[in-house]
Amino acid sequence: MHAHAEQDLNRAAFSATTHCLTGCAIGEVLGMAIATAAGWGNLASIVLAIMLAFFFGYLLSLWPVLRAGLSLRQATGVVLAAETVSIAIMEAVDNGFVLVVPGALNAGLGDAKFWWSIVIGFAIAFGPTWAANRWLIARGKGHAVMHEYHQGHAGHH
């Protein structure tokens, strides 16, 4: 593989992982905020945070694909295929880390431990998620499918 293609692949995987991370972070924080405000327990707050992480992860990737002219149904199929693996890895690693940090789950939004445990969890998750995205893109799957639409004109190959 040429160095240029390698760089493009790395950049595409980085971009995909950053999108995923942003959506997951919004969902996690919002989920924890809602669960904390509602006075829910740990399990309910984790489930809500993960559901919202998937929702925002998909949503952030959906806009560029819709802008490229795909129907909502087509765009949703492309995004679900591209994002599910990376969001699942990101969430599993991040939540797994938060679970092993003593007291992190019970830390409120005003507690520094809540924030640093999520940040470090995402930092750890970035590597394996990037690797998975890179592997998928290299095989023409995942974000490679979306990449065609990110260019702005679907005819560009």
C-alpha positions as MATLAB code, in Angstrom:
seq = 'MHAHAEQDLNRAAFSATTHCLTGCAIGEVLGMAIATAAGWGNLASIVLAIMLAFFFGYLLSLWPVLRAGLSLRQATGVVLAAETVSIAIMEAVDNGFVLVVPGALNAGLGDAKFWWSIVIGFAIAFGPTWAANRWLIARGKGHAVMHEYHQGHAGHH';
ca = [
       0.000    0.000    0.000;
       1.328    3.466   -0.886;
       2.177    5.895    1.894;
      -0.464    8.337    0.615;
      -3.219    5.700    0.692;
      -2.032    4.701    4.163;
      -2.285    8.334    5.343;
      -5.739    8.691    3.790;
      -6.840    5.488    5.501;
      -5.495    6.669    8.854;
      -7.127   10.076    8.407;
     -10.479    8.541    7.425;
     -10.358    6.219   10.457;
      -9.438    9.157   12.708;
     -12.319   11.241   11.341;
     -14.764    8.346   11.758;
     -13.589    7.743   15.325;
     -13.822   11.449   16.196;
     -17.434   11.569   14.909;
     -18.213    8.482   16.954;
     -16.529    9.881   20.057;
     -18.406   13.189   19.813;
     -21.788   11.504   19.469;
     -21.029    9.041   22.256;
     -19.820   11.795   24.590;
     -22.957   13.896   24.016;
     -25.164   10.854   24.629;
     -23.245    9.710   27.713;
     -23.270   13.099   29.418;
     -26.901   13.793   28.515;
     -27.926   10.313   29.668;
     -26.123   10.696   32.985;
     -27.565   14.203   33.447;
     -31.136   13.017   32.799;
     -30.719    9.921   35.006;
     -29.165   11.993   37.808;
     -31.939   14.592   37.620;
     -34.564   11.830   37.621;
     -32.861   10.105   40.544;
     -32.472    6.815   38.650;
     -30.130    4.020   39.674;
     -26.866    2.993   38.009;
     -28.294    0.413   35.628;
     -31.006    2.739   34.306;
     -28.504    5.564   33.854;
     -26.023    3.316   31.972;
     -28.776    1.971   29.693;
     -30.043    5.497   28.950;
     -26.498    6.819   28.377;
     -25.718    3.989   25.934;
     -29.009    4.440   24.059;
     -28.380    8.182   23.728;
     -24.755    7.569   22.723;
     -25.944    5.389   19.841;
     -28.628    7.952   18.924;
     -26.219   10.905   18.787;
     -23.446    8.823   17.218;
     -25.816    7.899   14.388;
     -27.279   11.397   14.177;
     -23.898   13.123   13.728;
     -23.047   10.759   10.886;
     -26.472   11.022    9.292;
     -26.322   14.737    8.423;
     -23.462   14.610    5.874;
     -24.973   11.549    4.205;
     -28.389   13.215    3.953;
     -26.739   16.390    2.620;
     -25.157   14.263   -0.116;
     -28.657   13.562   -1.379;
     -29.536   10.129   -0.039;
     -33.065    9.499    1.213;
     -33.503    9.148    4.959;
     -34.014    5.401    4.499;
     -30.844    4.968    2.399;
     -28.827    7.227    4.689;
     -30.009    5.364    7.776;
     -28.913    2.033    6.271;
     -25.486    3.413    5.398;
     -25.006    4.982    8.826;
     -26.224    1.955   10.797;
     -23.796   -0.248    8.871;
     -20.915    2.184    9.302;
     -21.377    3.262   12.899;
     -22.718    0.314   14.873;
     -19.345   -1.402   15.337;
     -17.458    1.742   16.335;
     -20.161    2.992   18.729;
     -20.437   -0.465   20.317;
     -16.665   -0.627   20.920;
     -16.518    2.972   22.169;
     -19.387    2.423   24.605;
     -18.214   -0.983   25.832;
     -14.709    0.280   26.609;
     -15.819    3.611   28.087;
     -18.535    2.125   30.292;
     -16.276   -0.768   31.230;
     -13.663    1.701   32.424;
     -16.200    3.794   34.338;
     -17.412    0.594   36.034;
     -13.917   -0.301   37.289;
     -13.130    3.165   38.691;
     -14.159    3.053   42.354;
     -17.030    5.457   42.989;
     -17.197    6.730   39.386;
     -20.703    5.387   38.840;
     -22.000    7.129   41.932;
     -20.205   10.384   41.151;
     -22.609   13.167   40.241;
     -22.256   15.657   37.402;
     -20.663   18.130   39.817;
     -17.995   15.609   40.797;
     -14.648   15.684   38.972;
     -14.465   11.873   39.138;
     -17.559   11.624   36.931;
     -15.874   13.704   34.220;
     -12.350   12.309   34.326;
     -13.558    8.691   34.392;
     -15.608    9.324   31.212;
     -12.775   11.264   29.535;
     -10.178    8.600   30.310;
     -12.643    5.878   29.302;
     -13.112    7.544   25.908;
      -9.360    8.105   25.563;
      -8.777    4.381   26.093;
     -11.664    3.509   23.752;
     -10.315    5.738   20.957;
      -7.518    3.296   20.037;
      -9.547    0.116   19.553;
     -12.384    2.060   17.919;
      -9.922    3.707   15.500;
      -8.402    0.296   14.719;
     -11.846   -1.185   14.009;
     -12.810    1.773   11.797;
      -9.498    1.510    9.927;
      -9.977   -2.236    9.416;
     -13.526   -1.701    8.102;
     -12.542    1.200    5.829;
      -9.610   -0.766    4.383;
     -12.092   -3.452    3.374;
     -14.520   -0.991    1.805;
     -16.952   -1.311    4.701;
     -18.023    0.969    7.520;
     -16.997    4.530    6.903;
     -15.631    3.738    3.436;
     -19.252    3.388    2.359;
     -20.074    6.731    3.962;
     -16.908    8.341    2.632;
     -18.355    8.318   -0.884;
     -21.196   10.503    0.352;
     -19.056   12.759    2.539;
     -17.407   14.147   -0.597;
     -20.540   16.145   -1.310;
     -21.086   14.657   -4.755;
     -22.013   11.008   -4.791;
     -20.564   10.561   -8.303;
     -16.985   10.997   -6.995;
     -15.174    7.637   -6.781;
];
